[in-house]
Amino acid sequence: MPTTDGSSPAAASVLAVLGVGVVAADSPVLRADDAAATRGDGCFEGCRLRRGPDGANAVDKLDAHLARMTRSADALAIPFDERAWRRLIAEAAAAWNSPDEAAVKLLLSRGTPTSGPTGFVLITPLSAESRRLRATGLKVITLARGLESGAFADAPWLLGGVKTLSYAVNMAAFREAERRGADDVVFLSSDGLVLEAPTASVVWSVGRTLFTTPTGATGILGGTTQQLLFERAATAGWTTAERLVTLDELQAADVIWLVSSVRGPVDVVELDGKPRTRHPDLDSEIRRLCGF
Amino acid sequence: MPTTDGSSPAAASVLAVLGVGVVAADSPVLRADDAAATRGDGCFEGCRLRRGPDGANAVDKLDAHLARMTRSADALAIPFDERAWRRLIAEAAAAWNSPDEAAVKLLLSRGTPTSGPTGFVLITPLSAESRRLRATGLKVITLARGLESGAFADAPWLLGGVKTLSYAVNMAAFREAERRGADDVVFLSSDGLVLEAPTASVVWSVGRTLFTTPTGATGILGGTTQQLLFERAATAGWTTAERLVTLDELQAADVIWLVSSVRGPVDVVELDGKPRTRHPDLDSEIRRLCGF
């Protein structure tokens, strides 16, 4: 029975542990000396799960997520057995018994000194907040990230482009946004350029050109949904480009979206206190291209 | 019976969980949705435990560690009940049944959406590597940290001075040091100034003056052992000062130490490939002042 916001009643979460299989979702599964907990030393992916027309649950763009997780694990020098993970993901997805879309977290840790790497797949209902923000659009503030836009060149130990578990600053940025009455954040480099959101890519349009910020020396994480969007947009008549821009240049865009795998692309309705006109036709087109 | 390196056989680790008490040290204690594991969202302290002359185990400078943990928890907006932690630490320390010194980790996590904050005390034997490095001194390389020396001014969301669990970059820096045949790292700011080590303070002497790097806008974590050293050194005829210096200025010091709570102060015998003369008398004095 749908609830007032259109979703089904919250489904039970599903947890599947690497080397073990599906266990009760509230089971304690990590030891106190697991490097995920003690050092944020591991990597993850956040994905979207949907029930397909054939009735089977499937993870959106799973190949792209596993490719990025392989790169993250390589950068961290943590073994990653993609075949074992595909089996674990399939097992977890089969155990998700709700028709509603869900969030899937893949988490790989360096583990413990005696056990080696640990990992799990956790499937949880889409949050009510994600559902709400898709509808309202995002009030966004910019925050300094303290790093120059070229800080990650020739410095692989800074883990640029690696989706590590060390997200304390990203979470603190969200709390700062909440404190200021905003929903999300765009980070700026110390040289005043637009980087990324704490858990999303920044995409903007000017006419029929879609822009995003470049990976590489910026340390920005390449977004799987942003990449899918740009591939599909290119075949739908859009020009696409990567660009380092100032906040003023970003403000001059027609539409700005924060794009992530679970929440999808959501348009920015206010940036640093300045209201932005919504463009429902453009927004619908971009959401559809992203599969939302 | 002492082993060949002078230590007793490895004692069993001790784990005490907040709200529960002592449990088997290899118990799984964290759920898959605990923010420590999924976001590195929490804080910790690393302390040294020793058996006192009265036969009781005690944590060195516990008040200073709990004061810093209070500041970290405040910055992260995670509730921290100091009295409950003191009880838990006492319970864990009483269960440590070896005469050897040990490492004590206090870990506080934002926890899970349903449980609230989680935490534990984990006592483990001093690592063989710490024991070895105390004797050999440290080969150290410098690595870029990517941040300007003033990056943390007016940016509390960057969590400067907060001992968070998000240490993936610190751990990657250690792996880079190992790859280059070194033991430890000193981070440099993007404007070329000496910051801190991944898990230690940088202290150096010029004549009878001891220097360390300043906290505050640098984001550097104030070291409890460095602070104890400076207090005691001031009463032992030393001048003490905080100073932002270049690598060349650091190289010109008489002795450089990396100072941390568990390993203690260890002198640097090589910095960026340049051998440094050891000064056993000075080094002994500093180690003694630190309680090592």
Coordinates of N, CA, C and O in Angstrom, one line a residue, chain B residues 4 23 79 88 106 120 142 150 157 165 177 182 263 268 270 275 286 289:
Chain B
T4 N 63.3 -12.5 22.2 CA 64.6 -12.0 21.8 C 64.7 -10.5 21.7 O 65.8 -9.9 21.9
V23 N 34.3 -7.6 25.9 CA 33.9 -8.7 25.1 C 35.2 -9.3 24.5 O 36.2 -8.7 24.5
P79 N 27.7 13.2 20.6 CA 27.6 13.2 22.0 C 28.8 12.4 22.6 O 29.1 11.3 22.1
L88 N 34.7 2.8 31.2 CA 35.0 1.8 30.2 C 36.5 1.6 30.1 O 37.0 0.5 30.0
L106 N 40.9 4.6 21.7 CA 39.6 5.0 22.1 C 38.9 5.4 20.8 O 39.4 6.3 20.1
F120 N 34.3 2.2 21.4 CA 35.0 1.1 22.1 C 36.4 1.5 22.5 O 36.9 2.5 22.0
T142 N 59.5 13.7 2.9 CA 58.4 14.8 2.9 C 57.5 14.5 1.7 O 57.9 14.1 0.7
G150 N 47.4 28.0 5.6 CA 46.3 28.7 6.3 C 44.9 28.3 5.9 O 43.9 29.0 6.1
W157 N 34.3 23.2 8.8 CA 33.9 22.0 8.1 C 35.1 21.2 7.6 O 35.0 20.0 7.3
L165 N 38.3 9.8 12.2 CA 38.6 8.4 11.7 C 39.0 8.4 10.2 O 39.4 7.4 9.7
A177 N 55.8 6.1 1.8 CA 57.1 6.0 2.5 C 57.7 4.6 2.4 O 58.9 4.5 2.0
A182 N 61.4 4.3 3.2 CA 61.4 5.2 4.4 C 60.4 4.6 5.5 O 59.7 3.7 5.2
R263 N 54.3 5.4 20.3 CA 55.7 5.1 19.9 C 56.6 6.1 20.7 O 57.8 5.7 20.8
V268 N 64.9 11.6 14.0 CA 64.9 11.4 12.6 C 66.4 11.2 12.2 O 67.2 12.1 12.4
E270 N 67.3 10.3 9.0 CA 67.5 10.6 7.5 C 66.2 11.4 7.1 O 65.1 11.0 7.4
P275 N 71.3 12.0 5.4 CA 71.6 11.4 6.7 C 71.7 12.5 7.7 O 72.2 13.6 7.4
I286 N 65.2 14.2 25.8 CA 63.8 14.5 25.2 C 62.9 13.2 25.5 O 61.7 13.4 25.9
L289 N 61.9 13.3 29.1 CA 60.9 14.3 29.4 C 59.5 13.9 28.9 O 58.5 14.2 29.5

